[in-house]
Short mmCIF file of C-alpha atoms and ligand atoms in Angstrom, two decimals:
data_model
loop_
_atom_site.label_atom_id
_atom_site.label_comp_id
_atom_site.label_asym_id
_atom_site.label_seq_id
_atom_site.Cartn_x
_atom_site.Cartn_y
_atom_site.Cartn_z
CA MET A 1 64.64 139.70 92.70
CA THR A 2 68.47 139.59 92.38
CA GLU A 3 71.07 136.73 91.93
CA LEU A 4 71.28 134.78 94.80
CA LYS A 5 74.25 132.64 93.51
CA GLY A 6 77.82 134.63 96.31
CA ARG A 7 76.09 135.71 98.95
CA ASP A 8 75.11 135.62 102.82
CA PHE A 9 73.10 134.09 104.31
CA LEU A 10 73.11 135.40 108.11
CA SER A 11 69.97 137.16 109.13
CA ILE A 12 66.52 135.57 107.64
CA LEU A 13 66.50 139.56 105.84
CA ASP A 14 68.94 138.81 104.31
CA LEU A 15 65.96 136.89 101.40
CA SER A 16 63.80 139.03 100.06
CA ALA A 17 59.44 137.37 100.49
CA ALA A 18 59.90 136.62 96.67
CA GLU A 19 63.43 134.79 96.90
CA MET A 20 62.13 132.92 100.56
CA GLU A 21 60.02 131.89 98.08
CA VAL A 22 62.87 130.79 95.52
CA VAL A 23 63.92 128.49 98.11
CA PHE A 24 61.08 126.83 99.63
CA ASP A 25 59.66 125.81 95.92
CA LEU A 26 63.11 124.58 95.18
CA ALA A 27 63.28 123.39 98.22
CA ARG A 28 60.22 121.04 97.85
CA GLU A 29 60.85 120.24 94.35
CA LEU A 30 64.19 118.55 97.18
CA LYS A 31 62.91 117.01 98.73
CA HIS A 32 61.17 115.45 96.81
CA LYS A 33 63.77 114.42 93.98
CA GLN A 34 65.26 112.87 96.96
CA LYS A 35 62.16 110.66 98.58
CA ASN A 36 61.95 109.45 94.47
CA GLY A 37 65.88 108.20 94.40
CA VAL A 38 65.85 111.54 91.48
CA ALA A 39 69.33 112.30 92.03
CA HIS A 40 70.22 115.32 92.11
CA PRO A 41 73.88 116.34 92.36
CA LEU A 42 74.01 121.20 92.21
CA CYS A 43 77.01 120.94 94.74
CA ALA A 44 78.49 118.82 92.65
CA GLY A 45 82.18 118.56 93.38
CA LYS A 46 82.15 121.94 95.77
CA THR A 47 83.02 121.74 99.99
CA LEU A 48 81.34 122.97 102.58
CA ALA A 49 83.48 124.30 105.80
CA MET A 50 81.16 124.30 108.93
CA ILE A 51 82.01 125.77 111.51
CA PHE A 52 81.11 125.15 115.01
CA GLN A 53 82.15 126.53 118.45
CA LYS A 54 78.24 125.65 120.27
CA PRO A 55 76.94 121.54 120.16
CA SER A 56 73.98 120.52 117.11
CA THR A 57 71.99 117.79 116.11
CA ARG A 58 70.70 118.96 113.36
CA THR A 59 71.90 121.49 111.90
CA ARG A 60 75.40 119.27 111.31
CA VAL A 61 73.45 117.06 110.21
CA SER A 62 71.65 118.30 108.09
CA PHE A 63 74.11 120.06 106.15
CA GLU A 64 76.48 117.15 105.79
CA VAL A 65 74.16 115.00 104.88
CA GLY A 66 72.75 118.07 102.24
CA MET A 67 75.58 118.43 100.87
CA TYR A 68 76.17 114.50 100.21
CA GLN A 69 73.19 114.24 98.91
CA LEU A 70 73.81 117.49 96.53
CA GLY A 71 77.22 116.07 95.55
CA GLY A 72 79.21 117.81 97.20
CA GLN A 73 81.48 117.25 100.71
CA ALA A 74 80.58 119.06 103.87
CA LEU A 75 83.60 119.34 106.65
CA TYR A 76 83.51 119.45 110.76
CA LEU A 77 85.43 122.15 111.96
CA ASN A 78 85.58 122.05 115.97
CA ALA A 79 86.07 126.07 116.65
CA ALA A 80 87.87 124.64 119.57
CA ASP A 81 90.71 122.29 117.66
CA LEU A 82 91.20 125.25 114.89
CA GLN A 83 93.66 127.82 114.49
CA LEU A 84 91.03 130.23 115.50
CA GLY A 85 90.02 128.45 119.18
CA ARG A 86 94.15 130.24 119.73
CA GLY A 87 93.95 133.08 118.84
CA GLU A 88 93.55 133.63 114.98
CA THR A 89 91.29 136.38 113.99
CA VAL A 90 88.30 135.45 112.48
CA ALA A 91 89.20 137.34 109.30
CA ASP A 92 92.42 135.32 108.00
CA THR A 93 90.07 131.96 109.13
CA ALA A 94 87.93 133.42 106.66
CA ARG A 95 90.65 134.23 104.59
CA VAL A 96 92.35 130.81 104.42
CA LEU A 97 89.37 129.21 104.52
CA SER A 98 87.74 130.95 100.68
CA ARG A 99 91.15 129.72 99.27
CA PHE A 100 90.04 125.76 100.43
CA VAL A 101 85.65 125.88 99.98
CA ASP A 102 82.77 127.21 97.99
CA GLY A 103 80.84 128.45 101.35
CA ILE A 104 81.45 128.76 104.86
CA MET A 105 78.15 127.75 107.55
CA ILE A 106 79.35 129.25 110.84
CA ARG A 107 77.51 128.74 115.18
CA THR A 108 78.86 130.41 117.39
CA PHE A 109 77.20 133.83 119.78
CA LYS A 110 78.26 137.18 118.40
CA GLN A 111 76.28 137.96 114.39
CA SER A 112 78.76 140.20 114.46
CA ASP A 113 81.83 137.44 114.18
CA VAL A 114 79.29 136.36 111.25
CA GLU A 115 79.52 139.20 110.41
CA GLU A 116 82.88 139.80 110.22
CA LEU A 117 83.47 136.25 108.74
CA ALA A 118 81.23 137.43 106.20
CA ARG A 119 82.96 140.29 105.13
CA PHE A 120 86.89 138.29 104.76
CA ALA A 121 85.95 136.14 103.19
CA ALA A 122 85.13 135.63 99.29
CA VAL A 123 83.33 132.98 99.85
CA PRO A 124 79.28 133.14 101.07
CA VAL A 125 79.17 132.25 104.68
CA ILE A 126 75.74 131.12 105.85
CA ASN A 127 74.66 131.67 109.76
CA GLY A 128 73.78 128.55 111.16
CA LEU A 129 72.43 130.30 114.56
CA THR A 130 73.92 132.86 116.34
CA ASP A 131 73.25 133.87 120.08
CA TRP A 132 70.83 137.37 117.55
CA GLU A 133 68.88 134.78 115.17
CA HIS A 134 69.26 131.07 114.26
CA PRO A 135 67.33 131.68 109.73
CA CYS A 136 68.04 128.68 108.28
CA GLN A 137 65.61 127.39 111.28
CA ILE A 138 62.81 129.99 110.84
CA MET A 139 62.92 129.22 106.96
CA ALA A 140 62.00 125.66 107.47
CA ASP A 141 59.58 126.54 109.49
CA LEU A 142 58.07 128.18 107.38
CA LEU A 143 58.86 125.92 104.94
CA THR A 144 56.52 123.45 107.14
CA ILE A 145 53.51 125.47 108.23
CA LEU A 146 53.34 126.26 104.26
CA GLU A 147 53.25 122.90 103.71
CA HIS A 148 50.96 121.89 106.90
CA LYS A 149 48.89 125.23 105.42
CA GLY A 150 49.06 125.86 102.74
CA ARG A 151 49.93 129.66 102.83
CA LEU A 152 52.75 132.02 105.64
CA ALA A 153 50.15 135.40 104.13
CA GLY A 154 46.63 136.28 107.30
CA LEU A 155 47.66 133.08 109.86
CA LYS A 156 48.25 134.45 113.27
CA LEU A 157 51.38 132.34 115.00
CA ALA A 158 52.16 132.45 119.13
CA TYR A 159 55.50 132.59 120.34
CA VAL A 160 56.01 131.40 123.68
CA GLY A 161 58.99 132.01 126.03
CA ASP A 162 62.53 133.42 126.08
CA GLY A 163 62.58 136.30 123.38
CA ASN A 164 66.04 134.42 121.46
CA ASN A 165 67.23 134.23 118.58
CA ILE A 166 64.23 131.87 117.62
CA ALA A 167 62.43 134.36 118.99
CA HIS A 168 64.38 137.06 116.39
CA SER A 169 64.14 135.05 113.27
CA LEU A 170 60.46 134.64 113.47
CA LEU A 171 59.85 138.05 113.76
CA LEU A 172 60.73 138.92 111.29
CA GLY A 173 60.61 136.31 109.41
CA GLY A 174 57.32 135.72 109.86
CA THR A 175 56.81 139.00 109.16
CA ARG A 176 58.50 139.14 106.00
CA MET A 177 55.06 136.54 104.55
CA GLY A 178 52.79 138.86 106.39
CA MET A 179 52.25 136.82 108.48
CA ARG A 180 50.11 137.90 112.29
CA VAL A 181 53.23 137.10 115.02
CA ALA A 182 52.32 137.42 118.65
CA VAL A 183 54.71 137.06 121.19
CA ALA A 184 54.65 136.61 125.05
CA SER A 185 57.73 136.01 127.09
CA PRO A 186 58.28 137.38 131.14
CA PRO A 187 58.93 140.84 131.68
CA GLY A 188 62.53 141.14 131.17
CA TYR A 189 62.95 139.12 128.95
CA ALA A 190 61.52 140.26 126.15
CA PRO A 191 62.82 139.80 122.52
CA ASN A 192 65.33 143.22 121.47
CA PRO A 193 62.89 146.75 121.60
CA GLU A 194 65.04 147.67 117.76
CA LEU A 195 64.68 144.17 116.33
CA VAL A 196 60.46 144.07 116.95
CA ASP A 197 60.85 147.72 115.87
CA ARG A 198 62.24 145.98 111.67
CA ALA A 199 59.33 144.28 112.66
CA ALA A 200 56.80 146.32 113.04
CA ALA A 201 58.11 147.95 109.81
CA GLU A 202 57.91 144.50 108.05
CA ALA A 203 54.58 143.58 109.56
CA ALA A 204 53.44 147.00 108.37
CA ARG A 205 55.07 146.09 104.13
CA SER A 206 53.36 142.75 104.40
CA GLY A 207 49.72 143.13 106.17
CA GLY A 208 51.90 140.58 109.00
CA ALA A 209 51.22 142.65 112.66
CA VAL A 210 53.43 142.49 116.08
CA GLU A 211 51.78 141.43 119.45
CA LEU A 212 53.29 141.32 122.07
CA THR A 213 52.52 140.24 125.05
CA THR A 214 53.41 138.98 128.82
CA ASP A 215 50.49 136.32 128.93
CA PRO A 216 50.94 133.47 127.51
CA ALA A 217 47.34 132.79 126.72
CA ALA A 218 46.88 135.73 124.89
CA ALA A 219 48.92 135.33 122.63
CA VAL A 220 47.64 131.70 121.98
CA ARG A 221 44.52 133.17 121.42
CA ASP A 222 43.04 132.14 117.64
CA ALA A 223 46.10 130.63 116.69
CA ASP A 224 47.44 128.83 113.29
CA VAL A 225 50.30 128.11 115.40
CA VAL A 226 51.76 127.45 118.50
CA VAL A 227 56.10 127.81 118.91
CA THR A 228 58.32 127.25 121.94
CA ASP A 229 61.85 126.85 122.85
CA THR A 230 64.34 125.77 125.04
CA TRP A 231 64.04 128.55 128.34
CA ALA A 232 68.05 129.04 128.90
CA SER A 233 70.26 128.55 125.19
CA MET A 234 73.77 127.65 124.39
CA GLY A 235 75.70 129.86 126.69
CA GLN A 236 73.19 130.42 129.42
CA GLU A 237 73.03 127.14 131.30
CA ALA A 238 74.65 129.42 134.31
CA GLU A 239 70.67 131.06 134.61
CA HIS A 240 69.05 127.63 134.17
CA GLU A 241 67.48 127.57 137.39
CA VAL A 242 66.55 131.02 137.40
CA ARG A 243 65.59 130.66 134.21
CA ARG A 244 62.88 127.72 135.42
CA VAL A 245 61.27 129.81 138.58
CA VAL A 246 60.51 132.55 135.76
CA PHE A 247 59.14 130.69 132.84
CA GLY A 248 57.15 128.21 134.66
CA PRO A 249 53.64 130.56 133.84
CA TYR A 250 54.38 129.44 130.33
CA GLN A 251 54.77 126.88 129.63
CA VAL A 252 53.37 125.36 126.85
CA ASN A 253 50.96 122.35 128.37
CA GLU A 254 46.99 121.17 127.48
CA ALA A 255 45.31 124.07 129.10
CA LEU A 256 47.57 126.19 127.18
CA VAL A 257 47.17 125.34 123.51
CA ARG A 258 43.48 125.40 124.39
CA HIS A 259 42.69 128.48 123.77
CA ALA A 260 44.96 128.45 119.67
CA ARG A 261 42.49 127.12 117.09
CA PRO A 262 41.65 123.66 117.02
CA ASP A 263 43.47 122.93 114.09
CA TYR A 264 46.75 123.93 114.84
CA ILE A 265 49.78 122.73 114.39
CA PHE A 266 52.74 122.98 117.58
CA MET A 267 56.67 123.53 116.16
CA HIS A 268 59.83 122.99 118.61
CA CYS A 269 63.60 124.25 117.18
CA LEU A 270 64.31 121.13 118.76
CA PRO A 271 66.51 119.51 121.38
CA ALA A 272 63.69 120.28 123.31
CA HIS A 273 63.40 119.86 127.19
CA ARG A 274 60.59 117.86 128.22
CA GLY A 275 58.46 118.76 131.38
CA GLU A 276 59.87 122.53 130.89
CA GLU A 277 59.12 124.39 127.96
CA VAL A 278 56.51 122.01 126.82
CA VAL A 279 54.91 118.68 127.80
CA ASP A 280 54.62 114.88 126.30
CA ALA A 281 51.02 116.07 125.62
CA VAL A 282 51.58 118.32 123.92
CA MET A 283 54.49 117.50 121.80
CA ASP A 284 53.84 114.36 121.24
CA GLY A 285 50.10 114.90 120.49
CA PRO A 286 47.93 115.33 117.27
CA ASN A 287 49.44 118.79 116.24
CA SER A 288 53.10 118.12 116.47
CA VAL A 289 54.95 118.59 113.71
CA VAL A 290 58.24 118.99 114.51
CA TRP A 291 59.74 116.04 113.14
CA ASP A 292 58.36 117.07 109.69
CA GLU A 293 60.16 121.13 111.72
CA ALA A 294 62.84 119.49 112.29
CA GLU A 295 63.18 117.66 108.63
CA ASN A 296 62.80 120.36 106.43
CA ARG A 297 66.07 121.60 107.82
CA LEU A 298 66.95 119.64 105.41
CA HIS A 299 64.96 120.11 102.42
CA VAL A 300 65.76 124.30 102.98
CA GLN A 301 69.19 124.49 102.90
CA LYS A 302 70.06 121.73 100.58
CA ALA A 303 67.65 124.80 98.57
CA LEU A 304 70.09 127.80 100.10
CA LEU A 305 73.25 125.27 99.71
CA ALA A 306 71.99 124.80 95.76
CA LEU A 307 71.51 128.59 95.47
CA LEU A 308 74.37 130.36 96.67
CA LEU A 309 77.54 128.48 96.63
N1 CP B 1 67.25 123.34 115.86
C1 CP B 1 68.56 122.51 115.79
O1 CP B 1 69.56 123.48 115.35
O2 CP B 1 69.37 122.19 116.79
P1 CP B 1 70.79 121.89 116.35
O3 CP B 1 70.61 122.62 117.99
O4 CP B 1 70.65 120.37 117.09
O5 CP B 1 72.06 121.70 115.39
N1 NVA B 2 67.78 128.72 121.78
C1 NVA B 2 68.34 127.95 121.40
C2 NVA B 2 67.76 127.11 120.10
C3 NVA B 2 68.99 126.27 120.45
C4 NVA B 2 68.84 125.77 118.32
C5 NVA B 2 69.73 128.31 121.64
O1 NVA B 2 70.21 129.04 121.68
O2 NVA B 2 69.88 126.99 122.21
#
């Protein structure tokens, strides 16, 4: 394992399986300390800049609160209010922010913008969601699965819905940890084929598997974990009505989850669109762990911040 200090976290694959375990271990320790009132100022005196080019509830609040709990500070920067919004380059923004802060978190559209920011920043850069990946979310998801199931390797995770950023990071992160990841999406909405090949290579190494299908019941059959996400991601608002029709048969409802193992857990990165990708009976049902999942954003990101910054 190489030193984590100073590294970027742009893709879930930026962490090896062993490094992910280190993050999960520290996350659990910090979670315990936070709940028991034990101070853990691992980022004392440090500042995180958080650039947002899209809306956020969980990512903003969990990073901001996380930095406070670690003894540091976080700066919320709406991209529209930065000179970035008036044409200052990503590279120059990276160079300048690096003179002020100890780390940069960014939520934007293009993965290539996050990569460019990281190339020119002298401080670690963390991907807080792009159209391509959402690695912090999937670290929280994997921690939540570990807490509820006690292991990752060998479990079957079924993702039902759009082959989007969440599907991408789940495919890569799940297979890296030895999980069977089954994805059911409508024709034309499957995950990126090159990324799927990469996940298949991970699975071949780890003993996991990748299964792509258009049949939601086939994906969910005997699953330990059932996951879905919005049918129209941020930036795809204009496609919402078309997508509502296309994705109708992919709703996670009581009939669909009957195909999963009786002790399956339901997960959703949130925000949920109740009555679209998931119904209340599943989201609020006994198998749902969505609030634990949301809470774990805080703990896993604190571990990442303490290790990277
Ligand atoms: N899951 C997630 O990233 O939520 P926000 O868009 O609220 O940050
Ligand atoms: N796929 C969703 C995730 C939101 C956290 C989006 O990109 O909008």
